[in-house]
Amino acid sequence: MCVGGCQHLANSQLSTVNLSPAFVSFYKYKNFKTGYGFHLCHKIPACSSRYIRIMAQSVSSSAGKKLIRIDVSSDTVCPWCFVGKRNLDKAIASSKDQYDFEIRWHPFFLNPSAPKEGVNKKDFYETKFGSQNQGIIARMTEVFRGLGLEYNMSGLTGNTLDSHRLLYLAGQQGLDKQHNLAEELFLGYFTQGKYIGDKEFLVECARKVGVEGAAEFLDDPNSGLNEVHEELKKYSANISGVPHFVLNGKHELSGGQPPEVFLRAFQVAAN
């Protein structure tokens, strides 16, 4: 399942770039042009903020602060995607005086054939992971507790297409709304036992963050469908797991990285 990220396919092999041992010890980095990268064992500090404001429309928008664009590939039923978002938010909050940020969320499907009507979450993971399941739940419970959250395995799991369509709609109305909608979706699914495919839950999440027209949008199964598939091909076709972060179009991070990894990545991306 998830060790530091949720996998759909096997991990690709990455060679090791020649950087200092201290740097290598905590940072997984990949440049799209060179194809270099390396892995890490990460820690999960807590993040206190619920919503974070994404600033900047251009590089010169805020007194010369550099703009960092972050593309996030994620699935709304991936717990490490929530962990990664919370740690990203903490890193952003501690460096907002140095940088402006532009964050966009893109779809990824851990289980593209998952049923739309949903299935019991506990039963699904028990079948999928067998003897490993209890250890996985214990690990995620510990990680979520470190974030000040209670990991909740109740409720249903299933197809995430509608949640990605809704995230697309939110992005059309503002990146702040999209980022905050991702937070609400994660909170509901992972801590409140909400079903990610339930229209009432999706519409309520949209209402909380100010996304307009969500009910009507979701009523039409074709609304946003082409756009979701286009984004899937553009941003997620060549990755094997989520969360997956790309900074300024070339620097790549994978997994539920701790805030200090993001802070270092900001420095690299800004130079």
PDB file of N, CA, C and O in Angstrom, residues 58 64 68 93-94 97 99 102-103 109 113 116 134 149 162 171 207 221 225 257:
ATOM      1  N   SER A  58       1.966  36.448 -10.319  1.00  0.00           N
ATOM      2  CA  SER A  58       3.132  36.590 -11.178  1.00  0.00           C
ATOM      3  C   SER A  58       4.357  36.734 -10.311  1.00  0.00           C
ATOM      4  O   SER A  58       4.273  36.983  -9.114  1.00  0.00           O
ATOM      5  N   GLY A  64       8.962  41.552  -5.258  1.00  0.00           N
ATOM      6  CA  GLY A  64      10.141  40.836  -5.708  1.00  0.00           C
ATOM      7  C   GLY A  64      10.288  39.426  -5.188  1.00  0.00           C
ATOM      8  O   GLY A  64      11.291  38.776  -5.482  1.00  0.00           O
ATOM      9  N   ILE A  68       6.975  30.211  -6.774  1.00  0.00           N
ATOM     10  CA  ILE A  68       7.182  28.779  -6.883  1.00  0.00           C
ATOM     11  C   ILE A  68       5.863  28.140  -7.290  1.00  0.00           C
ATOM     12  O   ILE A  68       4.881  28.204  -6.557  1.00  0.00           O
ATOM     13  N   ALA A  93       3.690  27.936   5.047  1.00  0.00           N
ATOM     14  CA  ALA A  93       3.400  28.905   6.106  1.00  0.00           C
ATOM     15  C   ALA A  93       4.679  29.478   6.706  1.00  0.00           C
ATOM     16  O   ALA A  93       4.720  30.650   7.097  1.00  0.00           O
ATOM     17  N   SER A  94       5.729  28.673   6.775  1.00  0.00           N
ATOM     18  CA  SER A  94       6.974  29.139   7.386  1.00  0.00           C
ATOM     19  C   SER A  94       7.887  29.864   6.401  1.00  0.00           C
ATOM     20  O   SER A  94       8.922  30.396   6.809  1.00  0.00           O
ATOM     21  N   ASP A  97       7.145  34.592   3.677  1.00  0.00           N
ATOM     22  CA  ASP A  97       7.824  35.877   3.551  1.00  0.00           C
ATOM     23  C   ASP A  97       8.917  35.851   2.492  1.00  0.00           C
ATOM     24  O   ASP A  97       9.398  36.900   2.071  1.00  0.00           O
ATOM     25  N   TYR A  99       8.728  33.520  -0.423  1.00  0.00           N
ATOM     26  CA  TYR A  99       8.236  33.104  -1.732  1.00  0.00           C
ATOM     27  C   TYR A  99       6.735  33.322  -1.841  1.00  0.00           C
ATOM     28  O   TYR A  99       6.022  33.378  -0.841  1.00  0.00           O
ATOM     29  N   GLU A 102       2.023  29.095  -6.181  1.00  0.00           N
ATOM     30  CA  GLU A 102       0.903  28.827  -7.073  1.00  0.00           C
ATOM     31  C   GLU A 102       0.774  27.305  -7.135  1.00  0.00           C
ATOM     32  O   GLU A 102       1.642  26.630  -7.691  1.00  0.00           O
ATOM     33  N   ILE A 103      -0.281  26.767  -6.535  1.00  0.00           N
ATOM     34  CA  ILE A 103      -0.417  25.314  -6.406  1.00  0.00           C
ATOM     35  C   ILE A 103      -1.612  24.837  -7.218  1.00  0.00           C
ATOM     36  O   ILE A 103      -2.713  25.382  -7.107  1.00  0.00           O
ATOM     37  N   PHE A 109      -5.404   8.052 -10.377  1.00  0.00           N
ATOM     38  CA  PHE A 109      -6.347   7.024  -9.943  1.00  0.00           C
ATOM     39  C   PHE A 109      -5.591   5.802  -9.444  1.00  0.00           C
ATOM     40  O   PHE A 109      -4.986   5.078 -10.236  1.00  0.00           O
ATOM     41  N   SER A 113     -10.708   1.179 -11.616  1.00  0.00           N
ATOM     42  CA  SER A 113     -11.912   0.358 -11.789  1.00  0.00           C
ATOM     43  C   SER A 113     -12.762   0.270 -10.526  1.00  0.00           C
ATOM     44  O   SER A 113     -13.702  -0.528 -10.453  1.00  0.00           O
ATOM     45  N   LYS A 116     -18.416   2.830  -8.469  1.00  0.00           N
ATOM     46  CA  LYS A 116     -18.960   4.151  -8.139  1.00  0.00           C
ATOM     47  C   LYS A 116     -19.848   4.101  -6.900  1.00  0.00           C
ATOM     48  O   LYS A 116     -19.893   5.059  -6.121  1.00  0.00           O
ATOM     49  N   GLN A 134      -3.365  -4.852   9.073  1.00  0.00           N
ATOM     50  CA  GLN A 134      -3.366  -4.283  10.418  1.00  0.00           C
ATOM     51  C   GLN A 134      -2.129  -3.435  10.673  1.00  0.00           C
ATOM     52  O   GLN A 134      -2.199  -2.384  11.329  1.00  0.00           O
ATOM     53  N   LEU A 149      -4.574  14.421  13.994  1.00  0.00           N
ATOM     54  CA  LEU A 149      -5.786  13.887  13.388  1.00  0.00           C
ATOM     55  C   LEU A 149      -6.008  12.447  13.826  1.00  0.00           C
ATOM     56  O   LEU A 149      -5.066  11.742  14.176  1.00  0.00           O
ATOM     57  N   ASP A 162     -15.537  11.573  -9.509  1.00  0.00           N
ATOM     58  CA  ASP A 162     -16.330  12.780  -9.240  1.00  0.00           C
ATOM     59  C   ASP A 162     -15.562  13.774  -8.375  1.00  0.00           C
ATOM     60  O   ASP A 162     -15.696  14.994  -8.548  1.00  0.00           O
ATOM     61  N   GLY A 171     -10.637  24.535  -9.336  1.00  0.00           N
ATOM     62  CA  GLY A 171      -9.470  25.199  -9.911  1.00  0.00           C
ATOM     63  C   GLY A 171      -9.839  26.267 -10.923  1.00  0.00           C
ATOM     64  O   GLY A 171      -9.116  27.267 -11.065  1.00  0.00           O
ATOM     65  N   ARG A 207     -19.254  23.754  -0.893  1.00  0.00           N
ATOM     66  CA  ARG A 207     -19.898  24.899  -0.241  1.00  0.00           C
ATOM     67  C   ARG A 207     -18.981  25.517   0.813  1.00  0.00           C
ATOM     68  O   ARG A 207     -18.880  26.745   0.915  1.00  0.00           O
ATOM     69  N   PRO A 221     -22.609  13.948 -15.848  1.00  0.00           N
ATOM     70  CA  PRO A 221     -21.422  13.091 -15.754  1.00  0.00           C
ATOM     71  C   PRO A 221     -20.319  13.455 -16.733  1.00  0.00           C
ATOM     72  O   PRO A 221     -19.179  12.986 -16.580  1.00  0.00           O
ATOM     73  N   LEU A 225     -15.139  15.932 -17.487  1.00  0.00           N
ATOM     74  CA  LEU A 225     -14.591  14.595 -17.735  1.00  0.00           C
ATOM     75  C   LEU A 225     -13.391  14.637 -18.674  1.00  0.00           C
ATOM     76  O   LEU A 225     -12.337  14.041 -18.393  1.00  0.00           O
ATOM     77  N   GLN A 257       6.398  13.802   2.142  1.00  0.00           N
ATOM     78  CA  GLN A 257       7.639  14.378   2.652  1.00  0.00           C
ATOM     79  C   GLN A 257       7.404  15.300   3.852  1.00  0.00           C
ATOM     80  O   GLN A 257       6.369  15.961   3.940  1.00  0.00           O
TER      81      GLN A 257
END
